Amino acid sequence: MAFKTLRSRIPHLLTAVLLLLGLMTAATAQAQAAPQQLGGSAVVCSNSPIPTGWVVNSVSTSSSCGSGRAYTISDTSGLNYTTVCSFSPMPTGWVVNSAFNTSNCGGATYAHNISNTASIYYTTVCSFSPIPTGWVINSAFNTSNCAGNTYGYNISSTVNVSSTTVCSFSPIPAGWVITGSFSTSNCAGNGLGYYIRRA
């Protein structure tokens, strides 16, 4: 009787084992197919896409890349500043503080010192730097620290203020209004400033 019961249960046991094996095989295949995450820094061919939040630090020759060049790239997560080639993508919220001549960027003339504005409220940037969302240009000045570019900007975050003064060429943050204008010598020859406030 026990033998008959066992024999009748064998197909069910076999089905259960096969299902379990199938699930394990699928999980293993899925894990193998999952893309491997880069971390810290890496060397990639110059025709490779640059991941979001990563920057190009230098260029080298490479016989294994069809383009003949490779990029040393790094993840900016957790960083406050780094040096990049002038053609590097810029992560959101980062700015160019200075620029200089370099021979490490594969024919590109300049490299940039860049910094993260996430935990600061004011800084000095080159005039060609991106201005982060919610930041304004308070003044402009002549500089020799931007690799031949004439001007630098003093910029600040509006996150903790309700009013400020800006150069007339400053971006005006969303939700802010211009309440007046004034003549100024602090905007590198532009001659005009605005009073702005949160609406």
Coordinates of N, CA, C and O in Angstrom, one line a residue:
M1 N 0.8 -1.2 0.0 CA 0.0 0.0 0.0 C 0.9 1.3 0.0 O 0.7 2.2 -0.8
A2 N 1.9 1.2 0.9 CA 2.8 2.4 1.0 C 3.6 2.5 -0.3 O 3.8 3.6 -0.8
F3 N 3.9 1.4 -1.0 CA 4.6 1.4 -2.3 C 3.8 2.1 -3.3 O 4.3 2.9 -4.1
K4 N 2.5 1.7 -3.4 CA 1.6 2.3 -4.3 C 1.4 3.8 -4.1 O 1.4 4.6 -5.1
T5 N 1.3 4.2 -2.9 CA 1.2 5.6 -2.6 C 2.4 6.4 -3.0 O 2.3 7.5 -3.6
L6 N 3.6 5.8 -2.7 CA 4.9 6.5 -3.2 C 4.9 6.6 -4.7 O 5.3 7.6 -5.2
R7 N 4.5 5.5 -5.4 CA 4.6 5.5 -6.8 C 3.6 6.5 -7.4 O 3.9 7.1 -8.4
S8 N 2.5 6.7 -6.8 CA 1.5 7.7 -7.3 C 2.0 9.1 -7.1 O 1.6 10.0 -7.7
R9 N 2.9 9.3 -6.1 CA 3.4 10.6 -5.8 C 4.7 11.0 -6.6 O 5.0 12.2 -6.6
I10 N 5.3 10.1 -7.1 CA 6.6 10.3 -7.8 C 6.4 11.4 -9.0 O 7.2 12.3 -9.1
P11 N 5.3 11.3 -9.8 CA 5.2 12.3 -10.8 C 5.1 13.7 -10.3 O 5.6 14.7 -10.8
H12 N 4.4 13.8 -9.1 CA 4.2 15.2 -8.5 C 5.6 15.7 -8.0 O 5.9 16.8 -8.1
L13 N 6.3 14.7 -7.4 CA 7.7 15.1 -6.9 C 8.6 15.5 -8.0 O 9.3 16.5 -7.9
L14 N 8.5 14.8 -9.1 CA 9.3 15.1 -10.3 C 9.0 16.5 -10.8 O 9.8 17.3 -11.2
T15 N 7.7 16.7 -10.9 CA 7.2 18.1 -11.4 C 7.8 19.2 -10.5 O 8.2 20.2 -11.0
A16 N 7.7 19.0 -9.2 CA 8.1 20.0 -8.2 C 9.6 20.2 -8.4 O 10.1 21.4 -8.4
V17 N 10.4 19.2 -8.5 CA 11.9 19.3 -8.7 C 12.2 20.0 -10.0 O 13.1 20.9 -10.0
L18 N 11.5 19.6 -11.1 CA 11.8 20.3 -12.3 C 11.4 21.8 -12.3 O 12.1 22.6 -12.9
L19 N 10.3 22.1 -11.6 CA 9.9 23.5 -11.5 C 11.0 24.3 -10.7 O 11.4 25.4 -11.1
L20 N 11.5 23.7 -9.6 CA 12.5 24.3 -8.8 C 13.8 24.5 -9.6 O 14.4 25.6 -9.6
L21 N 14.2 23.5 -10.4 CA 15.4 23.6 -11.2 C 15.2 24.7 -12.3 O 16.1 25.5 -12.6
G22 N 14.0 24.8 -12.9 CA 13.7 25.9 -13.8 C 13.8 27.2 -13.3 O 14.4 28.2 -13.9
L23 N 13.3 27.4 -12.1 CA 13.4 28.7 -11.4 C 14.8 29.1 -11.1 O 15.2 30.2 -11.2
M24 N 15.6 28.1 -10.6 CA 17.0 28.4 -10.3 C 17.8 28.8 -11.5 O 18.6 29.7 -11.5
T25 N 17.5 28.1 -12.6 CA 18.2 28.3 -13.9 C 17.8 29.7 -14.4 O 18.7 30.5 -14.9
A26 N 16.5 30.1 -14.3 CA 16.1 31.4 -14.8 C 16.7 32.5 -13.9 O 17.2 33.6 -14.4
A27 N 16.8 32.3 -12.6 CA 17.4 33.3 -11.7 C 18.9 33.5 -12.0 O 19.4 34.6 -12.0
T28 N 19.6 32.4 -12.3 CA 21.0 32.4 -12.6 C 21.2 33.2 -13.9 O 22.1 34.0 -14.0
A29 N 20.4 32.9 -14.9 CA 20.5 33.6 -16.2 C 20.3 35.0 -16.1 O 20.9 35.9 -16.7
Q30 N 19.3 35.4 -15.3 CA 18.9 36.8 -15.1 C 20.1 37.5 -14.4 O 20.4 38.7 -14.7
A31 N 20.7 36.9 -13.4 CA 21.8 37.5 -12.7 C 23.0 37.7 -13.6 O 23.7 38.7 -13.6
Q32 N 23.2 36.7 -14.5 CA 24.3 36.9 -15.5 C 24.1 37.9 -16.5 O 25.0 38.6 -17.0
A33 N 22.8 38.1 -16.8 CA 22.4 39.1 -17.9 C 22.4 40.5 -17.3 O 22.5 41.5 -18.1
A34 N 22.3 40.7 -16.0 CA 22.2 42.0 -15.4 C 23.5 42.8 -15.7 O 24.6 42.2 -15.6
P35 N 23.4 44.0 -16.1 CA 24.7 44.8 -16.4 C 25.5 45.0 -15.2 O 25.0 45.2 -14.1
Q36 N 26.8 44.9 -15.3 CA 27.7 45.1 -14.2 C 27.9 46.6 -14.1 O 28.2 47.3 -15.0
Q37 N 27.8 47.1 -12.9 CA 27.9 48.5 -12.6 C 29.4 48.9 -12.5 O 30.2 48.2 -11.8
L38 N 29.8 50.0 -13.1 CA 31.1 50.5 -12.9 C 31.2 51.2 -11.6 O 30.2 51.6 -11.0
G39 N 32.4 51.4 -11.0 CA 32.5 52.0 -9.8 C 33.8 52.8 -9.7 O 34.8 52.3 -10.1
G40 N 33.8 54.0 -9.1 CA 35.0 54.7 -8.9 C 35.6 55.3 -10.2 O 35.3 56.4 -10.5
S41 N 36.4 54.5 -10.9 CA 37.0 55.0 -12.1 C 37.1 53.8 -13.1 O 37.1 52.7 -12.7
A42 N 37.3 54.1 -14.4 CA 37.4 53.1 -15.4 C 38.1 53.7 -16.6 O 38.2 54.9 -16.8
V43 N 38.6 52.8 -17.5 CA 39.1 53.2 -18.8 C 38.2 52.7 -19.9 O 37.9 51.5 -19.9
V44 N 37.7 53.6 -20.7 CA 36.8 53.2 -21.8 C 37.3 53.7 -23.1 O 38.1 54.7 -23.1
C45 N 36.8 53.1 -24.2 CA 37.2 53.6 -25.5 C 36.5 55.0 -25.7 O 35.4 55.2 -25.2
S46 N 37.1 55.8 -26.5 CA 36.6 57.2 -26.6 C 35.3 57.3 -27.3 O 34.6 58.3 -27.2
N47 N 34.9 56.2 -28.1 CA 33.6 56.3 -28.7 C 32.5 55.6 -27.8 O 31.4 55.5 -28.2
S48 N 32.9 55.3 -26.6 CA 31.9 54.8 -25.6 C 31.0 55.9 -25.1 O 31.5 57.0 -24.8
P49 N 29.7 55.6 -24.8 CA 28.9 56.6 -24.1 C 29.5 56.8 -22.7 O 30.0 55.8 -22.1
I50 N 29.4 58.0 -22.2 CA 29.8 58.3 -20.8 C 28.6 58.2 -19.9 O 27.6 58.9 -20.1
P51 N 28.6 57.4 -18.8 CA 27.5 57.2 -18.0 C 27.1 58.6 -17.3 O 28.0 59.4 -17.1
T52 N 25.9 58.8 -17.0 CA 25.4 60.0 -16.3 C 26.1 60.1 -15.0 O 26.2 59.1 -14.2
G53 N 26.6 61.3 -14.7 CA 27.3 61.6 -13.5 C 28.8 61.3 -13.5 O 29.5 61.5 -12.5
W54 N 29.3 60.7 -14.7 CA 30.7 60.5 -14.8 C 31.3 61.5 -15.7 O 30.7 62.2 -16.4
V55 N 32.7 61.7 -15.5 CA 33.4 62.7 -16.2 C 34.7 62.1 -16.9 O 35.1 61.1 -16.4
V56 N 35.2 62.8 -17.9 CA 36.4 62.4 -18.5 C 37.6 63.1 -17.9 O 37.7 64.4 -18.0
N57 N 38.5 62.4 -17.3 CA 39.7 63.0 -16.6 C 40.9 63.1 -17.5 O 41.7 64.1 -17.3
S58 N 41.1 62.2 -18.4 CA 42.3 62.2 -19.3 C 42.1 61.3 -20.5 O 41.2 60.5 -20.5
V59 N 43.0 61.5 -21.5 CA 42.9 60.7 -22.7 C 44.3 60.0 -22.9 O 45.3 60.6 -22.6
S60 N 44.2 58.8 -23.4 CA 45.4 58.0 -23.6 C 45.3 57.3 -25.0 O 44.1 57.1 -25.5
T61 N 46.4 56.8 -25.5 CA 46.3 56.0 -26.8 C 45.9 54.5 -26.4 O 46.3 54.1 -25.3
S62 N 45.2 53.8 -27.3 CA 44.8 52.5 -27.0 C 44.7 51.7 -28.3 O 44.0 52.0 -29.2
S63 N 45.5 50.6 -28.3 CA 45.5 49.7 -29.5 C 44.2 48.9 -29.5 O 43.9 48.3 -30.6
S64 N 43.6 48.7 -28.4 CA 42.4 47.9 -28.3 C 41.1 48.6 -28.7 O 40.0 48.0 -28.8
C65 N 41.2 49.9 -28.8 CA 40.0 50.7 -29.2 C 40.1 51.1 -30.7 O 41.2 51.6 -31.1
G66 N 39.0 50.9 -31.4 CA 39.0 51.2 -32.8 C 39.4 52.7 -33.1 O 40.0 53.0 -34.1
S67 N 39.0 53.6 -32.2 CA 39.3 55.0 -32.4 C 40.8 55.3 -32.1 O 41.3 56.4 -32.5
G68 N 41.5 54.4 -31.5 CA 42.9 54.6 -31.1 C 43.1 55.4 -29.8 O 44.2 55.6 -29.4
R69 N 42.0 55.8 -29.2 CA 42.1 56.5 -28.0 C 41.2 56.0 -26.9 O 40.1 55.4 -27.2
A70 N 41.6 56.1 -25.7 CA 40.8 55.7 -24.5 C 40.6 56.9 -23.6 O 41.5 57.8 -23.5
Y71 N 39.5 56.9 -22.8 CA 39.3 57.9 -21.8 C 39.4 57.3 -20.4 O 38.9 56.2 -20.2
T72 N 40.1 57.9 -19.5 CA 40.0 57.6 -18.1 C 38.8 58.4 -17.6 O 38.8 59.6 -17.7
I73 N 37.8 57.7 -17.1 CA 36.6 58.4 -16.6 C 36.4 58.1 -15.1 O 36.9 57.1 -14.6
S74 N 35.7 58.9 -14.4 CA 35.4 58.7 -13.0 C 34.0 59.1 -12.6 O 33.4 60.0 -13.2
D75 N 33.5 58.4 -11.6 CA 32.1 58.7 -11.0 C 32.2 59.8 -10.1 O 33.1 59.8 -9.1
T76 N 31.4 60.9 -10.2 CA 31.5 62.0 -9.3 C 30.7 61.8 -8.1 O 30.6 62.7 -7.2
S77 N 30.0 60.7 -7.9 CA 29.2 60.5 -6.7 C 30.1 60.6 -5.5 O 31.1 59.9 -5.4
G78 N 29.7 61.4 -4.5 CA 30.5 61.5 -3.3 C 31.7 62.4 -3.4 O 32.4 62.6 -2.4
L79 N 32.0 63.0 -4.6 CA 33.1 63.9 -4.8 C 32.6 65.4 -4.6 O 31.4 65.7 -4.9
N80 N 33.5 66.3 -4.2 CA 33.2 67.7 -4.2 C 33.9 68.5 -5.3 O 33.5 69.5 -5.7
Y81 N 35.0 67.9 -5.8 CA 35.7 68.6 -6.9 C 36.6 67.6 -7.6 O 36.9 66.5 -7.1
T82 N 36.9 67.9 -8.8 CA 37.8 67.0 -9.6 C 38.3 67.9 -10.8 O 37.9 69.0 -11.0
T83 N 39.2 67.3 -11.6 CA 39.7 68.0 -12.8 C 39.3 67.1 -14.0 O 39.5 65.9 -14.0
V84 N 38.8 67.8 -15.1 CA 38.3 67.1 -16.2 C 38.8 67.7 -17.5 O 39.2 68.9 -17.5
C85 N 38.7 67.0 -18.6 CA 39.0 67.6 -19.9 C 37.9 68.5 -20.3 O 36.7 68.3 -19.9
S86 N 38.2 69.5 -21.1 CA 37.2 70.6 -21.4 C 36.0 70.0 -22.2 O 34.9 70.6 -22.1
F87 N 36.1 68.9 -22.8 CA 35.0 68.3 -23.6 C 34.2 67.3 -22.7 O 33.2 66.8 -23.2
S88 N 34.6 67.1 -21.5 CA 33.9 66.2 -20.6 C 32.4 66.6 -20.4 O 32.2 67.8 -20.3
P89 N 31.5 65.7 -20.3 CA 30.2 66.1 -19.8 C 30.3 66.6 -18.4 O 31.1 66.3 -17.6
M90 N 29.3 67.6 -18.1 CA 29.3 68.2 -16.8 C 28.1 67.6 -16.0 O 27.0 67.7 -16.5
P91 N 28.3 67.0 -14.8 CA 27.2 66.5 -14.0 C 26.3 67.7 -13.6 O 26.8 68.8 -13.4
T92 N 25.0 67.4 -13.4 CA 24.1 68.4 -12.9 C 24.5 69.0 -11.6 O 24.9 68.3 -10.7
G93 N 24.5 70.3 -11.5 CA 24.9 71.0 -10.3 C 26.4 71.3 -10.1 O 26.8 71.8 -9.1
W94 N 27.2 70.9 -11.1 CA 28.6 71.1 -11.0 C 29.0 72.4 -11.8 O 28.3 72.7 -12.8
V95 N 30.1 73.1 -11.5 CA 30.5 74.3 -12.1 C 32.0 74.3 -12.4 O 32.7 73.5 -11.8
V96 N 32.4 75.1 -13.4 CA 33.8 75.2 -13.7 C 34.4 76.4 -13.0 O 34.0 77.6 -13.2
N97 N 35.3 76.1 -12.1 CA 36.0 77.1 -11.3 C 37.2 77.8 -11.9 O 37.5 78.9 -11.7
S98 N 37.9 77.0 -12.7 CA 39.1 77.5 -13.4 C 39.4 76.6 -14.5 O 38.9 75.5 -14.6
A99 N 40.3 77.1 -15.4 CA 40.7 76.3 -16.6 C 42.2 76.6 -16.9 O 42.7 77.6 -16.6
F100 N 42.8 75.6 -17.5 CA 44.3 75.7 -17.7 C 44.7 74.9 -18.9 O 43.9 73.9 -19.3
N101 N 45.8 75.2 -19.5 CA 46.3 74.4 -20.6 C 46.8 73.1 -20.2 O 47.3 72.9 -19.1
T102 N 46.6 72.1 -21.0 CA 46.9 70.7 -20.7 C 47.4 69.9 -21.9 O 47.0 70.2 -23.0
S103 N 48.2 68.9 -21.6 CA 48.6 67.9 -22.7 C 48.0 66.6 -22.4 O 48.4 65.6 -23.0
N104 N 47.1 66.5 -21.4 CA 46.6 65.2 -21.0 C 45.2 64.9 -21.6 O 44.6 63.9 -21.2
C105 N 44.7 65.7 -22.5 CA 43.4 65.5 -23.0 C 43.3 65.2 -24.5 O 42.4 65.6 -25.2
G106 N 44.3 64.6 -25.0 CA 44.3 64.1 -26.4 C 44.1 65.1 -27.4 O 43.3 64.9 -28.3
G107 N 44.7 66.2 -27.4 CA 44.6 67.3 -28.4 C 43.7 68.4 -28.0 O 43.7 69.5 -28.5
A108 N 42.8 68.2 -27.0 CA 42.0 69.3 -26.5 C 42.9 70.2 -25.7 O 43.8 69.7 -24.9
T109 N 42.8 71.5 -25.9 CA 43.8 72.4 -25.3 C 43.6 72.6 -23.8 O 44.6 72.8 -23.1
Y110 N 42.4 72.5 -23.3 CA 42.2 72.9 -21.9 C 41.6 71.8 -21.0 O 41.0 70.8 -21.5
A111 N 41.9 71.9 -19.7 CA 41.3 71.1 -18.7 C 40.6 72.1 -17.8 O 41.0 73.2 -17.7
H112 N 39.6 71.6 -17.1 CA 38.8 72.4 -16.1 C 38.8 71.8 -14.7 O 38.8 70.6 -14.5
N113 N 39.0 72.7 -13.8 CA 38.8 72.3 -12.4 C 37.3 72.6 -12.1 O 36.8 73.7 -12.2
I114 N 36.6 71.5 -11.7 CA 35.2 71.7 -11.5 C 34.8 71.3 -10.0 O 35.5 70.6 -9.4
S115 N 33.6 71.8 -9.6 CA 33.2 71.5 -8.2 C 31.7 71.3 -8.1 O 31.0 71.8 -9.0
N116 N 31.3 70.6 -7.1 CA 29.9 70.3 -6.8 C 29.3 71.4 -6.0 O 29.8 71.7 -4.9
T117 N 28.2 72.0 -6.4 CA 27.5 73.0 -5.6 C 26.5 72.5 -4.6 O 25.8 73.3 -3.9
A118 N 26.4 71.2 -4.5 CA 25.3 70.6 -3.7 C 25.3 71.1 -2.2 O 24.2 71.2 -1.6
S119 N 26.5 71.3 -1.6 CA 26.5 71.6 -0.2 C 27.1 73.0 0.1 O 27.6 73.3 1.2
I120 N 27.1 73.9 -1.0 CA 27.7 75.2 -0.8 C 26.6 76.3 -1.2 O 25.6 75.9 -1.9
Y121 N 26.8 77.5 -0.9 CA 25.9 78.6 -1.2 C 26.4 79.7 -2.1 O 25.7 80.5 -2.6
Y122 N 27.7 79.7 -2.3 CA 28.3 80.7 -3.2 C 29.7 80.1 -3.7 O 30.3 79.3 -3.0
T123 N 30.1 80.6 -4.9 CA 31.4 80.2 -5.4 C 31.8 81.1 -6.5 O 31.0 82.0 -6.9
T124 N 33.0 80.9 -7.1 CA 33.5 81.7 -8.2 C 33.7 80.8 -9.4 O 34.2 79.7 -9.2
V125 N 33.2 81.2 -10.5 CA 33.2 80.3 -11.7 C 33.7 81.1 -12.9 O 33.7 82.3 -13.0
C126 N 34.2 80.3 -13.9 CA 34.5 80.9 -15.2 C 33.2 81.3 -15.9 O 32.1 80.7 -15.7
S127 N 33.2 82.3 -16.8 CA 32.0 82.8 -17.4 C 31.3 81.8 -18.3 O 30.1 81.9 -18.6
F128 N 32.1 80.8 -18.8 CA 31.5 79.8 -19.6 C 30.9 78.6 -18.8 O 30.4 77.6 -19.4
S129 N 31.0 78.7 -17.5 CA 30.5 77.6 -16.7 C 29.0 77.5 -16.7 O 28.3 78.5 -16.8
P130 N 28.4 76.3 -16.6 CA 27.0 76.3 -16.5 C 26.6 76.9 -15.1 O 27.4 76.8 -14.2
I131 N 25.5 77.5 -15.0 CA 25.0 78.1 -13.8 C 23.9 77.2 -13.3 O 22.9 77.0 -14.0
P132 N 24.0 76.6 -12.1 CA 23.0 75.6 -11.6 C 21.7 76.2 -11.5 O 21.5 77.4 -11.2
T133 N 20.6 75.4 -11.6 CA 19.3 75.9 -11.3 C 19.1 76.5 -10.0 O 19.6 75.9 -9.0
G134 N 18.5 77.7 -9.9 CA 18.4 78.4 -8.6 C 19.5 79.2 -8.2 O 19.5 79.8 -7.1
W135 N 20.6 79.3 -9.0 CA 21.7 80.1 -8.7 C 21.7 81.4 -9.6 O 21.1 81.4 -10.7
V136 N 22.4 82.4 -9.1 CA 22.4 83.7 -9.9 C 23.8 84.3 -9.9 O 24.7 83.9 -9.1
I137 N 24.0 85.2 -10.9 CA 25.3 85.8 -11.0 C 25.2 87.2 -10.3 O 24.5 88.1 -10.7
N138 N 26.0 87.3 -9.2 CA 26.0 88.6 -8.4 C 27.0 89.6 -8.9 O 26.7 90.8 -8.8
S139 N 28.1 89.2 -9.5 CA 29.1 90.1 -10.0 C 30.0 89.4 -11.0 O 30.0 88.2 -11.0
A140 N 30.7 90.2 -11.8 CA 31.6 89.6 -12.8 C 32.9 90.4 -12.7 O 32.9 91.6 -12.4
F141 N 34.0 89.8 -13.1 CA 35.3 90.4 -13.0 C 36.2 89.8 -14.0 O 36.0 88.8 -14.6
N142 N 37.3 90.6 -14.3 CA 38.4 90.1 -15.2 C 39.2 89.1 -14.5 O 39.4 89.2 -13.3
T143 N 39.6 88.0 -15.2 CA 40.4 87.0 -14.6 C 41.4 86.4 -15.6 O 41.1 86.4 -16.8
S144 N 42.4 85.8 -15.0 CA 43.4 85.1 -15.8 C 43.4 83.6 -15.5 O 44.2 82.9 -15.9
N145 N 42.4 83.2 -14.7 CA 42.3 81.8 -14.3 C 41.4 80.9 -15.1 O 41.1 79.8 -14.7
C146 N 40.9 81.5 -16.2 CA 40.0 80.7 -17.1 C 40.5 80.4 -18.5 O 39.8 80.4 -19.4
A147 N 41.8 80.2 -18.5 CA 42.5 79.7 -19.8 C 42.2 80.6 -21.0 O 41.7 80.1 -22.0
G148 N 42.4 81.9 -20.8 CA 42.2 82.8 -22.0 C 40.8 83.5 -22.0 O 40.6 84.5 -22.7
N149 N 39.9 82.9 -21.3 CA 38.5 83.5 -21.3 C 38.7 84.7 -20.3 O 39.3 84.6 -19.3
T150 N 38.1 85.8 -20.7 CA 38.3 87.1 -20.0 C 37.7 87.2 -18.6 O 38.3 87.8 -17.7
Y151 N 36.5 86.6 -18.4 CA 35.7 86.9 -17.2 C 35.5 85.7 -16.3 O 35.4 84.6 -16.7
G152 N 35.3 86.1 -15.0 CA 34.8 85.1 -14.0 C 33.6 85.7 -13.4 O 33.3 86.9 -13.5
Y153 N 32.7 84.8 -12.8 CA 31.5 85.3 -12.1 C 31.5 84.9 -10.6 O 32.0 83.8 -10.3
N154 N 31.0 85.7 -9.8 CA 30.7 85.3 -8.4 C 29.2 84.9 -8.5 O 28.3 85.8 -8.9
I155 N 28.9 83.7 -8.1 CA 27.5 83.2 -8.1 C 27.1 82.8 -6.8 O 27.9 82.4 -5.9
S156 N 25.8 82.8 -6.5 CA 25.2 82.3 -5.3 C 23.9 81.6 -5.4 O 23.2 81.8 -6.4
S157 N 23.6 80.8 -4.5 CA 22.3 80.1 -4.4 C 21.2 80.9 -3.8 O 21.5 81.7 -2.9
T158 N 20.0 80.9 -4.3 CA 18.9 81.6 -3.8 C 18.1 80.8 -2.8 O 17.0 81.3 -2.4
V159 N 18.5 79.6 -2.5 CA 17.7 78.7 -1.6 C 17.4 79.3 -0.3 O 16.3 79.1 0.2
N160 N 18.3 80.1 0.3 CA 18.0 80.6 1.7 C 17.8 82.1 1.7 O 17.9 82.7 2.8
V161 N 17.5 82.7 0.6 CA 17.3 84.2 0.6 C 16.0 84.5 -0.1 O 15.5 83.7 -0.9
S162 N 15.5 85.7 0.2 CA 14.2 86.1 -0.4 C 14.4 87.2 -1.4 O 13.5 87.6 -2.2
S163 N 15.6 87.9 -1.4 CA 15.9 88.9 -2.3 C 17.4 89.0 -2.5 O 18.2 88.6 -1.6
T164 N 17.9 89.6 -3.6 CA 19.3 89.7 -3.9 C 19.5 90.7 -5.0 O 18.5 91.1 -5.7
T165 N 20.7 91.0 -5.3 CA 21.1 91.8 -6.5 C 21.9 90.9 -7.5 O 22.7 90.1 -7.0
V166 N 21.6 91.1 -8.8 CA 22.3 90.3 -9.8 C 22.7 91.2 -11.0 O 22.2 92.3 -11.2
C167 N 23.7 90.6 -11.8 CA 24.0 91.3 -13.0 C 22.8 91.1 -14.0 O 22.1 90.1 -13.9
S168 N 22.6 92.0 -14.9 CA 21.5 91.9 -15.8 C 21.5 90.7 -16.7 O 20.5 90.3 -17.2
F169 N 22.7 90.1 -16.9 CA 22.8 88.9 -17.7 C 22.6 87.6 -16.9 O 22.8 86.5 -17.4
S170 N 22.3 87.7 -15.6 CA 22.2 86.5 -14.8 C 20.9 85.8 -15.1 O 19.9 86.4 -15.5
P171 N 20.8 84.5 -15.0 CA 19.6 83.8 -15.0 C 18.7 84.2 -13.9 O 19.2 84.5 -12.8
I172 N 17.4 84.3 -14.1 CA 16.4 84.7 -13.0 C 15.7 83.4 -12.6 O 15.1 82.7 -13.5
P173 N 15.9 82.9 -11.4 CA 15.2 81.6 -11.0 C 13.7 81.7 -11.2 O 13.1 82.7 -11.1
A174 N 13.2 80.5 -11.4 CA 11.7 80.4 -11.5 C 11.1 80.8 -10.2 O 11.6 80.5 -9.1
G175 N 10.0 81.6 -10.3 CA 9.4 82.1 -9.1 C 9.9 83.4 -8.6 O 9.5 83.9 -7.5
W176 N 11.0 84.0 -9.2 CA 11.5 85.2 -8.8 C 11.2 86.3 -9.8 O 10.9 86.0 -11.0
V177 N 11.2 87.6 -9.4 CA 10.8 88.7 -10.2 C 11.9 89.8 -10.1 O 12.5 89.9 -9.1
I178 N 12.0 90.6 -11.2 CA 12.8 91.8 -11.1 C 12.0 93.0 -10.6 O 11.0 93.3 -11.1
T179 N 12.5 93.6 -9.6 CA 11.8 94.7 -9.0 C 12.4 96.1 -9.3 O 11.9 97.1 -9.0
G180 N 13.6 96.1 -9.9 CA 14.3 97.4 -10.2 C 15.6 97.1 -10.9 O 16.1 96.0 -10.9
S181 N 16.2 98.2 -11.4 CA 17.5 98.1 -12.0 C 18.4 99.2 -11.5 O 17.9 100.2 -10.9
F182 N 19.7 99.1 -11.6 CA 20.7 100.1 -11.2 C 22.0 100.0 -12.0 O 22.3 98.9 -12.6
S183 N 22.7 101.1 -12.0 CA 24.0 101.1 -12.7 C 25.0 100.5 -11.7 O 25.0 100.7 -10.5
T184 N 26.0 99.8 -12.3 CA 27.0 99.1 -11.5 C 28.3 98.9 -12.3 O 28.3 98.8 -13.5
S185 N 29.4 99.0 -11.6 CA 30.7 98.7 -12.2 C 31.1 97.3 -11.8 O 32.3 96.9 -12.1
N186 N 30.2 96.5 -11.1 CA 30.6 95.2 -10.7 C 30.2 94.0 -11.6 O 30.3 92.9 -11.2
C187 N 29.8 94.4 -12.8 CA 29.4 93.4 -13.7 C 30.2 93.3 -15.0 O 29.8 93.1 -16.1
A188 N 31.5 93.6 -14.8 CA 32.6 93.5 -15.9 C 32.2 94.2 -17.1 O 32.2 93.6 -18.2
G189 N 31.9 95.5 -17.0 CA 31.6 96.3 -18.2 C 30.2 96.3 -18.6 O 29.8 97.1 -19.5
N190 N 29.4 95.5 -18.1 CA 28.0 95.4 -18.5 C 27.2 96.7 -18.1 O 26.4 97.2 -18.8
G191 N 27.5 97.1 -16.8 CA 27.0 98.4 -16.3 C 25.6 98.4 -15.8 O 25.1 99.4 -15.4
L192 N 24.9 97.2 -15.7 CA 23.6 97.2 -15.3 C 23.3 96.0 -14.4 O 23.8 94.9 -14.6
G193 N 22.7 96.3 -13.2 CA 22.3 95.2 -12.3 C 20.8 95.2 -12.1 O 20.1 96.2 -12.4
Y194 N 20.3 94.1 -11.5 CA 18.8 94.1 -11.2 C 18.7 93.8 -9.7 O 19.5 93.0 -9.1
Y195 N 17.6 94.3 -9.1 CA 17.1 93.9 -7.8 C 16.1 92.8 -8.1 O 15.2 93.0 -8.9
I196 N 16.2 91.7 -7.5 CA 15.3 90.6 -7.7 C 14.8 90.1 -6.3 O 15.5 90.2 -5.3
R197 N 13.6 89.5 -6.4 CA 13.1 88.9 -5.1 C 12.2 87.7 -5.5 O 11.7 87.6 -6.6
R198 N 12.0 86.9 -4.4 CA 11.1 85.8 -4.6 C 9.6 86.3 -4.7 O 9.2 87.2 -3.9
A199 N 8.9 85.8 -5.7 CA 7.5 86.4 -5.9 C 6.6 85.9 -4.8 O 6.7 84.9 -4.2

